[in-house]
Coordinates of C-alpha atoms and ligand atoms in Angstrom, one line a residue:
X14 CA 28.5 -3.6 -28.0
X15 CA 25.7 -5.1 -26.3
X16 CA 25.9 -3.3 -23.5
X17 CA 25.7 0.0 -25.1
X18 CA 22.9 2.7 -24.5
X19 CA 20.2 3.4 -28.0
X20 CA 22.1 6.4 -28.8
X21 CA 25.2 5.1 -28.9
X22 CA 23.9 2.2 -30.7
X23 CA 22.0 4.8 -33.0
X24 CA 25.7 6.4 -33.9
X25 CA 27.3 3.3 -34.7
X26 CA 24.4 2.1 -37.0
X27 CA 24.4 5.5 -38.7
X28 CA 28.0 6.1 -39.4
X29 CA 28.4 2.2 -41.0
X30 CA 30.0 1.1 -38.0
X31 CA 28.1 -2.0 -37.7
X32 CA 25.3 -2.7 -40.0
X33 CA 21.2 -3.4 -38.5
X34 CA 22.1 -7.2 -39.8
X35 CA 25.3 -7.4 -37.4
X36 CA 23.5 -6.0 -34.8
X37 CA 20.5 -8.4 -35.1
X38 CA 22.6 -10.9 -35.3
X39 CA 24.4 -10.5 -32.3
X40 CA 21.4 -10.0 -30.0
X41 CA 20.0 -13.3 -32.0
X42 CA 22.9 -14.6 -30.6
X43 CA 22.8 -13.9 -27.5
X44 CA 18.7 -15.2 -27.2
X45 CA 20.1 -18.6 -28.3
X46 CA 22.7 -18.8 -25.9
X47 CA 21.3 -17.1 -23.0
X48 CA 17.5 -17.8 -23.3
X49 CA 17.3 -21.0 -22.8
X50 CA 18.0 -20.4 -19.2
X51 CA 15.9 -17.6 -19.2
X52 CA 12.9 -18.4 -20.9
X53 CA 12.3 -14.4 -21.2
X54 CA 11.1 -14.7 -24.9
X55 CA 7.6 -16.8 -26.3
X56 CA 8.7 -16.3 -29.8
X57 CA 11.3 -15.6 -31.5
X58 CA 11.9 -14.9 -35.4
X59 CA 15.3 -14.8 -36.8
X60 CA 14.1 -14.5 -40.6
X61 CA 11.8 -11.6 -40.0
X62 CA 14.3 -10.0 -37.6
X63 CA 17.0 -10.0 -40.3
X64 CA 14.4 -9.2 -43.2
X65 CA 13.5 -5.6 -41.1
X66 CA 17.3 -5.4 -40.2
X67 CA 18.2 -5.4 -44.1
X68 CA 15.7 -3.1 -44.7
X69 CA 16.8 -0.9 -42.0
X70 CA 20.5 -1.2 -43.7
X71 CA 18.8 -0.1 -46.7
X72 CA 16.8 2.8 -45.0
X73 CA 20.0 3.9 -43.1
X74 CA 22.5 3.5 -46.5
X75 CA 19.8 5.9 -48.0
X76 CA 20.1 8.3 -45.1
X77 CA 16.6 8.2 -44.1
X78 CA 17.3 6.5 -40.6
X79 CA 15.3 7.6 -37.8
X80 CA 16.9 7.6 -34.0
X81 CA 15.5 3.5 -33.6
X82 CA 16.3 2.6 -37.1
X83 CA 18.5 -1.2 -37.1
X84 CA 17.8 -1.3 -34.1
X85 CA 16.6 -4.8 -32.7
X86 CA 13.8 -4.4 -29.8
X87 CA 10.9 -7.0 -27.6
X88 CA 7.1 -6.5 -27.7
X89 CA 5.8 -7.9 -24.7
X90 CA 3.4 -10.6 -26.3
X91 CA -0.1 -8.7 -26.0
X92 CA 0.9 -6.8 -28.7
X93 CA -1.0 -7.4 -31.9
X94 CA 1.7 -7.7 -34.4
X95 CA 0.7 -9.0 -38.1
X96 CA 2.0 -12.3 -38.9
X97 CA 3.2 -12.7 -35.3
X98 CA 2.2 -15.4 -33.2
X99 CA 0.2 -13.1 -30.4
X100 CA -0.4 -15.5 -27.2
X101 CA -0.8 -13.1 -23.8
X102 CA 0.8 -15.9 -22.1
X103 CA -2.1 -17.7 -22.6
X104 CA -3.0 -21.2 -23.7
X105 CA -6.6 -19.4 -25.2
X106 CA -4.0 -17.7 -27.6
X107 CA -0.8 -20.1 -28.1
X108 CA -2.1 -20.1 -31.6
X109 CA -3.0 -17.2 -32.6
X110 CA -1.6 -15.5 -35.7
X111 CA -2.2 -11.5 -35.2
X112 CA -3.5 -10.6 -38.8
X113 CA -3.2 -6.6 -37.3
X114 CA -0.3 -4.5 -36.1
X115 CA -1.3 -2.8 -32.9
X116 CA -0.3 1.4 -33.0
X117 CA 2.3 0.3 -31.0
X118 CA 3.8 -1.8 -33.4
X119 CA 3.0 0.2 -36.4
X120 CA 5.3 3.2 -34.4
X121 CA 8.0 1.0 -33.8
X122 CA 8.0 -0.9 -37.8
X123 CA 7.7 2.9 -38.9
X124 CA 10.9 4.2 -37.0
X125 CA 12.5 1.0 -38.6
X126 CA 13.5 -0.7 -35.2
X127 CA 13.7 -4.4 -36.1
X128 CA 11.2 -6.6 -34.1
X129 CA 13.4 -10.0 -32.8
X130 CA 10.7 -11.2 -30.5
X131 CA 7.6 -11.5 -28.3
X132 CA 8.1 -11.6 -24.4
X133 CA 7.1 -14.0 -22.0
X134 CA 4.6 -12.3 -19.6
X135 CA 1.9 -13.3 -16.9
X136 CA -1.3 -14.7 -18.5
X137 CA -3.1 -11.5 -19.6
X138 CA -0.8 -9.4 -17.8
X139 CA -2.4 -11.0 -14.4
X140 CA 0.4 -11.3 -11.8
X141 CA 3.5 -9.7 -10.4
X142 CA 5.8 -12.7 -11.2
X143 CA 5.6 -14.3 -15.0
X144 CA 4.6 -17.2 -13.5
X145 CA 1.1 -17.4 -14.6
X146 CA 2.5 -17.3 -17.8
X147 CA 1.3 -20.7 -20.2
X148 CA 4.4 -20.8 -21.3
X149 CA 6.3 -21.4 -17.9
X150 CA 8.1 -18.5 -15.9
X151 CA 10.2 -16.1 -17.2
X152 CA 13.5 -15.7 -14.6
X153 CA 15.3 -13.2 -13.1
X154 CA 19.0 -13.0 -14.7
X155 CA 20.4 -11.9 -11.3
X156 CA 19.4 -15.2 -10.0
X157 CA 17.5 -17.5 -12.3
X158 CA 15.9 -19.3 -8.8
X159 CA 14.0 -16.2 -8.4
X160 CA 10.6 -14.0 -10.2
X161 CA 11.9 -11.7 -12.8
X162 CA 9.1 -10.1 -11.2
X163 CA 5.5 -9.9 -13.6
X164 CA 3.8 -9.1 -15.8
X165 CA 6.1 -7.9 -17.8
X166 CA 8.5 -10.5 -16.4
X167 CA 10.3 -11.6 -19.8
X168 CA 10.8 -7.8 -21.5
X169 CA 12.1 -6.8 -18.2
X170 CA 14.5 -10.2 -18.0
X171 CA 15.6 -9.6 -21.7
X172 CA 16.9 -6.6 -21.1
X173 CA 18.7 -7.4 -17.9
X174 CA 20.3 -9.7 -19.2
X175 CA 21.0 -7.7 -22.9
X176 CA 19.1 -10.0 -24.8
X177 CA 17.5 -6.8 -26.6
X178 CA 18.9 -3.1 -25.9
X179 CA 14.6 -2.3 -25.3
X180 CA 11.5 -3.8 -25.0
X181 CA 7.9 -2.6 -24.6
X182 CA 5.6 -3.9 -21.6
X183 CA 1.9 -2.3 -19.9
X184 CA 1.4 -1.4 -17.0
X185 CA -1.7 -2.0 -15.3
X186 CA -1.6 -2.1 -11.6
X187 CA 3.0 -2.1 -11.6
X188 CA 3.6 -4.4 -14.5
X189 CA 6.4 -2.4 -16.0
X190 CA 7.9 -0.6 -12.4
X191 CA 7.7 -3.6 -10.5
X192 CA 10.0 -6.1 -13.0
X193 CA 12.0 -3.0 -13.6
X194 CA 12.7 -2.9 -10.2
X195 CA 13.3 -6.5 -9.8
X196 CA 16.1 -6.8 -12.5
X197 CA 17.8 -3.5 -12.2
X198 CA 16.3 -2.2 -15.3
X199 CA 14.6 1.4 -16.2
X200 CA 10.8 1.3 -17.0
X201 CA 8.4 3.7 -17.5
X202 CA 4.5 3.2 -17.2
X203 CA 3.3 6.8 -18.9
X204 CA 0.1 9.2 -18.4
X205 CA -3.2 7.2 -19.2
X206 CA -3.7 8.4 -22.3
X207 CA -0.6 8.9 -23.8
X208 CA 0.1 5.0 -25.7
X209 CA -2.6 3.9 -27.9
X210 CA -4.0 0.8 -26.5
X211 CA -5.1 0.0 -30.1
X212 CA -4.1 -3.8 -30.8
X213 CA -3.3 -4.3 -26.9
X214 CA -5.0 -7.2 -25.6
X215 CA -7.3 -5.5 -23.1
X216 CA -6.9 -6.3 -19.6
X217 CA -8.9 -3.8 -17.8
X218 CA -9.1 -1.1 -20.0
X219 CA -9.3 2.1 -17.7
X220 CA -5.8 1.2 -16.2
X221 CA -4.2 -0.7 -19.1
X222 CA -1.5 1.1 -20.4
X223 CA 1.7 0.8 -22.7
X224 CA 5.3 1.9 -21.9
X225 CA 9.1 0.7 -22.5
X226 CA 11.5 -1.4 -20.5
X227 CA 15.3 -0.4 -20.8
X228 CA 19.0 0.3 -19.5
X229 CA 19.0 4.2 -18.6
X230 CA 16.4 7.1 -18.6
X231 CA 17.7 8.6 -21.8
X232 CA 16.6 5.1 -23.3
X233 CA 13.2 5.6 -22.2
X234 CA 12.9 8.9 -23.9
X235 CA 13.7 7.4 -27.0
X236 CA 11.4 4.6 -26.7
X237 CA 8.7 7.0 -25.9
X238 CA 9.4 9.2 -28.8
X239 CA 8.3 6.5 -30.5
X240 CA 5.8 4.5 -28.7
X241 CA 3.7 8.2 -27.4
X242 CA 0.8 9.8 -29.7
X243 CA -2.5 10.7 -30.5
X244 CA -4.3 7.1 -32.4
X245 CA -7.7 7.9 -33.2
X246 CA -8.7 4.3 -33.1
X247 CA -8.0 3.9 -29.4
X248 CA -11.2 6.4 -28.1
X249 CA -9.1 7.2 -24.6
X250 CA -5.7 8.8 -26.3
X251 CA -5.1 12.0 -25.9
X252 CA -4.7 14.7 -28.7
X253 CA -1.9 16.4 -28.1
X254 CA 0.9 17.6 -30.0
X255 CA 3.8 15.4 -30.6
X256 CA 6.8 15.7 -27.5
X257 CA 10.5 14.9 -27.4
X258 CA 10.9 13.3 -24.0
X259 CA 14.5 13.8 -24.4
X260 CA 14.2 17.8 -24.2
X261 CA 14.7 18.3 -20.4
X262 CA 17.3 15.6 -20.0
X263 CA 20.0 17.5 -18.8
X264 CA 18.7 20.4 -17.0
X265 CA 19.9 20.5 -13.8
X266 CA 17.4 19.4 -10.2
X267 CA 18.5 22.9 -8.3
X268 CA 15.1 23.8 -7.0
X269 CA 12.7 20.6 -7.9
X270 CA 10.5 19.8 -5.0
X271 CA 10.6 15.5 -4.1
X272 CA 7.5 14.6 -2.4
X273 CA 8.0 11.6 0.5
X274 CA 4.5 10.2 0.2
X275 CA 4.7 9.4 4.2
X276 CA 2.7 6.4 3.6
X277 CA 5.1 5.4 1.2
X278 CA 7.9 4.5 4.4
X279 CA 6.6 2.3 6.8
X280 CA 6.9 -1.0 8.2
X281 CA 5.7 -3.1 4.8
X282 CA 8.7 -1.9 3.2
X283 CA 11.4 -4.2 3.6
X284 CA 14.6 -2.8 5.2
X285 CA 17.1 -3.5 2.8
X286 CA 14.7 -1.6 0.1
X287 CA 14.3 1.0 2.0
X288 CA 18.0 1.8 2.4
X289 CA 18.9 2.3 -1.2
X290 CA 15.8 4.2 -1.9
X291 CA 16.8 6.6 1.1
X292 CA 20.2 6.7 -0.5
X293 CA 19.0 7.5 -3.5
X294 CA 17.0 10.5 -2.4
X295 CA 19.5 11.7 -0.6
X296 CA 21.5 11.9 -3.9
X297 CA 18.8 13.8 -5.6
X298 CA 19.6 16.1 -2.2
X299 CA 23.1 16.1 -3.2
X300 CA 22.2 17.4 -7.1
X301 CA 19.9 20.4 -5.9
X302 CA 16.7 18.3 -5.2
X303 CA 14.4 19.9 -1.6
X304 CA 12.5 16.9 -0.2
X305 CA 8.8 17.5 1.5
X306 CA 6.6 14.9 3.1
X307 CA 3.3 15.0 1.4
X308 CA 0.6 12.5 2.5
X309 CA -1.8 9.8 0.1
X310 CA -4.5 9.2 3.2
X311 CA -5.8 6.8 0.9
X312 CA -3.1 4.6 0.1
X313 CA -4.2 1.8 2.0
X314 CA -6.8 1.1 0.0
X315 CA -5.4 1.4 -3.4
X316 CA -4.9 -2.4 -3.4
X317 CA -8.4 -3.9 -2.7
X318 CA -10.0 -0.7 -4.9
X319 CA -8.0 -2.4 -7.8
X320 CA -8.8 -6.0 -7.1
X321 CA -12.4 -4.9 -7.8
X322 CA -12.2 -2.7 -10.8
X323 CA -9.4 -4.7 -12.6
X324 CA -11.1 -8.0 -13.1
X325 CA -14.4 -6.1 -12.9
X326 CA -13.1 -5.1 -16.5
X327 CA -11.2 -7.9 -16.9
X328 CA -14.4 -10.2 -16.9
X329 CA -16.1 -8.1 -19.0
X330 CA -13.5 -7.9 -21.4
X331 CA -11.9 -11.4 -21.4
X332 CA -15.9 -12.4 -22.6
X333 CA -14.9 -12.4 -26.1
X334 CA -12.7 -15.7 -25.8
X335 CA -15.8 -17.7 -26.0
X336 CA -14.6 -20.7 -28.4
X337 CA -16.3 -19.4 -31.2
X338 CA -14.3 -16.7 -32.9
X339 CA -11.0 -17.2 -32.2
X340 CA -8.4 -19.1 -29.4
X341 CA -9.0 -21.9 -28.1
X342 CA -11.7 -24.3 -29.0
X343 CA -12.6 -27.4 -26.4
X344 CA -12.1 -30.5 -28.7
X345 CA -15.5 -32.4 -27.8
X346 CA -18.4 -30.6 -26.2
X347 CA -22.4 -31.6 -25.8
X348 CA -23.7 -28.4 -27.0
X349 CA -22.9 -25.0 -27.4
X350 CA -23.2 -24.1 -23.9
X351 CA -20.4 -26.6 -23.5
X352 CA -18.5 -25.6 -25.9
X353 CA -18.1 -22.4 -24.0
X354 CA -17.4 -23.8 -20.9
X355 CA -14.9 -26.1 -22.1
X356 CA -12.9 -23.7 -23.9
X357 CA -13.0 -21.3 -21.3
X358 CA -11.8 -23.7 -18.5
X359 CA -9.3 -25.3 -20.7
X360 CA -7.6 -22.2 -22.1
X361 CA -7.7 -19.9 -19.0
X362 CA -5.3 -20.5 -16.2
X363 CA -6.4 -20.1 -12.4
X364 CA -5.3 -16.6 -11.6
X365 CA -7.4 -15.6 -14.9
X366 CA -10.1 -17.4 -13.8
X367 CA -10.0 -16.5 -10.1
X368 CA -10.4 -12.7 -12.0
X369 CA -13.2 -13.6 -14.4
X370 CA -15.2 -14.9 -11.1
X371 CA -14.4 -12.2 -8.9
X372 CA -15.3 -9.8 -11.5
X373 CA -18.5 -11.0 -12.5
X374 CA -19.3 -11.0 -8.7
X375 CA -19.0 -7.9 -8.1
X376 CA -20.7 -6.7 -11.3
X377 CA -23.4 -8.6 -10.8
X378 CA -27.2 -7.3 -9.6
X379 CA -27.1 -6.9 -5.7
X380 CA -23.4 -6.4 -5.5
X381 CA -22.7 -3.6 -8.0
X382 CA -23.5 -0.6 -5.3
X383 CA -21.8 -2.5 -2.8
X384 CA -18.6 -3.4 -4.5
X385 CA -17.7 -1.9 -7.8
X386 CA -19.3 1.4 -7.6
X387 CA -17.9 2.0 -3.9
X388 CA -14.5 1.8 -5.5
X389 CA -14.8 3.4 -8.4
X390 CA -15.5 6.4 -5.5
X391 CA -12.7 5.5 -3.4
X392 CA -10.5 5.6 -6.7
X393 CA -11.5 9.4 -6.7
X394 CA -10.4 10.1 -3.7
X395 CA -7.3 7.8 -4.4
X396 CA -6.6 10.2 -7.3
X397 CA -7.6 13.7 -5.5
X398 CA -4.8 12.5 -2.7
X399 CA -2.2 12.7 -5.5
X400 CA -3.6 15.9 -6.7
X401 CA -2.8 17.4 -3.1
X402 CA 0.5 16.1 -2.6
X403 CA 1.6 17.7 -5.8
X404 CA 0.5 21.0 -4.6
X405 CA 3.7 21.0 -2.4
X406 CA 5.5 18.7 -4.6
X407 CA 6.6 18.6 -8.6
X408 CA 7.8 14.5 -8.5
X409 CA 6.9 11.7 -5.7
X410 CA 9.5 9.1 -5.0
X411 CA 9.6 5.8 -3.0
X412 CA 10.0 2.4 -3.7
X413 CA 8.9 0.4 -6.6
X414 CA 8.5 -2.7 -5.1
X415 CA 8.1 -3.4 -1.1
X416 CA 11.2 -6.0 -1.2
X417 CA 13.4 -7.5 -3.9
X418 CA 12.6 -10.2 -6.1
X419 CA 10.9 -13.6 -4.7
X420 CA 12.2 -17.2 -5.1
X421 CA 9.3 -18.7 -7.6
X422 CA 6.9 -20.4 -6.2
X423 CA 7.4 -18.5 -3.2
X424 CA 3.8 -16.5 -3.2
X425 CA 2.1 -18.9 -5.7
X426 CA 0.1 -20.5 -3.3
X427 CA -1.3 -16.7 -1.6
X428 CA -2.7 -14.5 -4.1
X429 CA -3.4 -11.7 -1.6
X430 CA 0.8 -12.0 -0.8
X431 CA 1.3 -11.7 -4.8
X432 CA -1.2 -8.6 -5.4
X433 CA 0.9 -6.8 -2.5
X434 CA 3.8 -6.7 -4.3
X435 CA 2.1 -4.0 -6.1
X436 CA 1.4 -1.8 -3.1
X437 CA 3.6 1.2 -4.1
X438 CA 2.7 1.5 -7.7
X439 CA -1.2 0.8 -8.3
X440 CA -2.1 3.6 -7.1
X441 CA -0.3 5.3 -10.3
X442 CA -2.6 3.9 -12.5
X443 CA -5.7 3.9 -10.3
X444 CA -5.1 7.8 -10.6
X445 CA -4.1 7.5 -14.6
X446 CA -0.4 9.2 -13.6
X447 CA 2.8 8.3 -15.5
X448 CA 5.3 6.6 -13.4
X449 CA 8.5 4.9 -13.8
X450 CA 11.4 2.8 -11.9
X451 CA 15.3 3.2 -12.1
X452 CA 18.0 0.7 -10.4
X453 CA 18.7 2.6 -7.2
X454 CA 21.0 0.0 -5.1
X455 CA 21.4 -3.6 -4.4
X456 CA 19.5 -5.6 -1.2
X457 CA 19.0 -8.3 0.2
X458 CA 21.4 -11.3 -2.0
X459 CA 22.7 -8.5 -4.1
X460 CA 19.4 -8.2 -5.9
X461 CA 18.6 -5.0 -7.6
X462 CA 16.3 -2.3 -6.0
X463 CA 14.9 0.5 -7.9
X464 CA 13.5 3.7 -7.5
X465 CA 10.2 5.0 -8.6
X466 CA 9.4 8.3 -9.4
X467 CA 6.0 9.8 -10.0
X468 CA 4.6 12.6 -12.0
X469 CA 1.9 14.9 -12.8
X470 CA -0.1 13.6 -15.7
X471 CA 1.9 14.6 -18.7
X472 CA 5.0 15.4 -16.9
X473 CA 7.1 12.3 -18.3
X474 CA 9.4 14.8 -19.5
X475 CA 10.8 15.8 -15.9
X476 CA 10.4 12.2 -14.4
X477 CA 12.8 11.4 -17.7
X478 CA 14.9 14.3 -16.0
X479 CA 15.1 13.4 -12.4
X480 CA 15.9 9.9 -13.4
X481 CA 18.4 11.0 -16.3
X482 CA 20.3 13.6 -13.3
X483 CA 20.6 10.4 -10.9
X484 CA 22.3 7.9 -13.6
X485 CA 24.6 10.6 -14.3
X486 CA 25.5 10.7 -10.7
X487 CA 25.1 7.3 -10.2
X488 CA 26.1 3.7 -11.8
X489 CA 23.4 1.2 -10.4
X490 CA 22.2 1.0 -14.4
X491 CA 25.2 -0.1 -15.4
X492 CA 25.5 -3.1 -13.3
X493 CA 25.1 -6.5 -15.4
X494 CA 23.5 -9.5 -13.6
X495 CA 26.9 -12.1 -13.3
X496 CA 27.4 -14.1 -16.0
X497 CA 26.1 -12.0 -18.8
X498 CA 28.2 -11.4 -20.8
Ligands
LIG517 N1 0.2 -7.4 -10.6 C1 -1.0 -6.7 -11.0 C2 -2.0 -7.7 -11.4 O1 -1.8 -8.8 -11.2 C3 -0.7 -5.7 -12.1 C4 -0.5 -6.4 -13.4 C5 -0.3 -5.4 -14.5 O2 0.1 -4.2 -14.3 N2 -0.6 -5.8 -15.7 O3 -3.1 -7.3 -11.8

């Protein structure tokens, strides 16, 4: 049963097959046994788990159940959720108690899913590996040596390893695509715009966005349904009416256009990847699908563009954690300006600081023309590039990630080698474009490989679609790491 896909689950729950409580129970289950190895989840809550189970029991006995209702999901832990322990894999936050629900949550408690735990992640969502994380690094199920990949490193490892059937994550520069990839999990990053980031602790807010970790495309959809909607309280979503992601699931590819971002296939992408993701188009060939090479001229410098306006942001909003209001306080200090300083060096890690220093660089007088306003122009033209490609094209695919996972500790010591990792999807979210990764293949050590798929804003619907067509063609999404069971 733990293997089974949200709709299935869904059916079980609403025909008394299994009550919410069992089902919680069995996934609680499973974190006790398996976690430990893992170390996918920061906290986790049996007795408020099985207090929203019995409720959904009660909700579903009544016949008011929703499509989510019993069922037990993750919130990667930069969620605000009241009463929750809220840390961003961060030591500033270890002991923070979230008196507010973030939208997200509030969708989720409303659709009566029942909220197990909070994922491990990268401090802040910084870093393409969960091992920034103060909590320790989350690992990879496949092969517990190696990166679940980051930053949302333990929602992606949870559901690899079926610790949850879904989880939530953000996606700021790959943080949801990339640890898909890495575990042979399904993740979608949507349109800017589309998740409130209301109650998400901001990383850099113009790239920051919400989305869902799970086993199959059709899972997504769901998770979307819920997640997806106007919040008036986050001043960048979009008004638009509510969608059913799930509506073009089965319509058939005959006649969609797959761009081959040219750019996209060259001699950073490892062999092995490149393989199964050629494999994998060619089966989107085989359903109906025409392939065209487009071109992103740009895409070389999607990379350093986001390593100045993410901790630009990032510096400017990680300035609230000051000792004063909330996090963490330095113990002894002089005065107040070393009260600051304290707290700040004692609960930030180094990739967070590096960030904070890089971003107040180039914000600051003398620099700000040179550095952070030249990329915010090259991110135009980043995002004008995907506008052309999609003149010949309806969805981009490529790689996710430019090899498979990484032993830890492998790139810990060379940032620049970490932020690469991201080459293939920060782009995406420099442009504000939904994008999302499905298991495609197996590489190098029999780790998991997935493929990433691109839309035009708003077109989750028929990236849900392309993705939905190959896992019915296709089994990659059903493989389980060895030994979970
Ligand atoms: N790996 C990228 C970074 O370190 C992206 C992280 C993210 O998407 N949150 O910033």
């Amino acid at each position: 049963m733990f293997d089974l896909p949200l709709s299935a689950l869904a059916a079980r729950l609403r025909d008394r097959k299994v009550s919410s409580e069992e089902l919680t129970r069995l996934f609680l289950g499973r974190i006790a046994r398996l976690d430990p190895g893992l170390n996918a989840f920061i906290t986790v809550d049996e007795d408020k788990a099985l207090a929203s189970a019995r409720a959904a029991d009660a909700r579903l006995a009544a016949g008011k159940a929703e499509a989510l209702t019993g069922i037990p999901i993750a919130h990667k832990d930069l969620f605000c959720a009241k009463g929750w322990k809220t840390t961003c894999g961060s030591r500033m936050l270890a002991d923070f108690v979230s008196p507010y629900d973030a939208h997200v949550v509030e969708q989720f408690d409303r659709a009566g899913a029942v909220l197990v735990g909070k994922a491990n992640m990268d401090e802040f969502a910084m870093g393409s590996s969960n091992e920034n994380s103060f909590f320790g690094p989350a690992r990879n199920p496949w092969d517990t040596t190696r990166v679940p990949g980051g930053s949302s490193g333990g929602s992606a490892a949870a559901v690899a390893a079926r610790l949850v059937p879904a989880a939530t994550g953000t996606d700021t520069g790959g943080s949801i695509r990339q640890p898909a990839s890495h575990t042979g999990t399904a993740g979608i990053r949507p349109t800017y715009g589309a998740v409130s980031r209301y109650g998400m602790v901001a990383f850099a807010s113009s790239l920051d966005q919400g989305g869902a970790l799970g086993k199959s495309a059709e899972d997504l959809a769901l998770m979307l349904n819920v997640m997806a909607g106007f919040d008036e309280r986050d001043s960048t979503s979009i008004e638009r009416p509510k969608e059913d992601y799930a509506r073009d699931l089965a319509k058939p590819l005959a006649g969609l256009r797959v761009g081959l971002p040219k750019q996209y296939f060259t001699a950073d992408l490892s062999a092995d990847v490149a393989a199964c993701v050629n494999a994998a188009i060619a089966e989107l060939g085989r359903l109906g699908a025409t392939t065209v090479e487009v071109s992103l001229p740009n895409q070389a410098l999607a990379v350093p563009v986001y390593y100045v306006i993410a901790p630009a942001e990032a510096s400017s909003n990680l300035s609230r954690f000051d000792g004063v209001r909330y996090g963490h306080r330095a113990s002894g200090y002089a005065d107040l300006d070393d009260m600051y300083r304290k707290s700040r060096a004692e609960g930030f890690g180094a990739e967070v600081q590096r960030r904070i220093l890089v971003g107040t660089y180039v914000l600051s007088h003398g620099y700000y023309d040179a550095y952070y306003l030249q990329a915010q122009k090259v991110r135009r033209l980043i995002a004008r590039d995907f506008t052309e490609a999609f003149r010949d094209c309806d969805v981009i695919a490529g790689p996710a990630a430019p090899a498979v996972a990484f032993p830890i500790g492998a790139k810990s010591s060379d940032p620049v080698q970490m932020y690469l990792e991201d080459l293939y999807t920060i782009s995406v979210n420099l442009a504000g474009l939904p994008g999302l990764s499905v298991p495609c293949g197996f590489g190098a050590g029999g780790l998991p490989v997935g493929l990433q798929v691109i839309g035009r804003h708003f077109d989750e619907a028929r990236m849900l679609n392309v993705a939905h067509q190959f896992q019915q063609a296709t089994d990659w999404h059903r493989r389980r790491p060895p030994g979970i069971d």
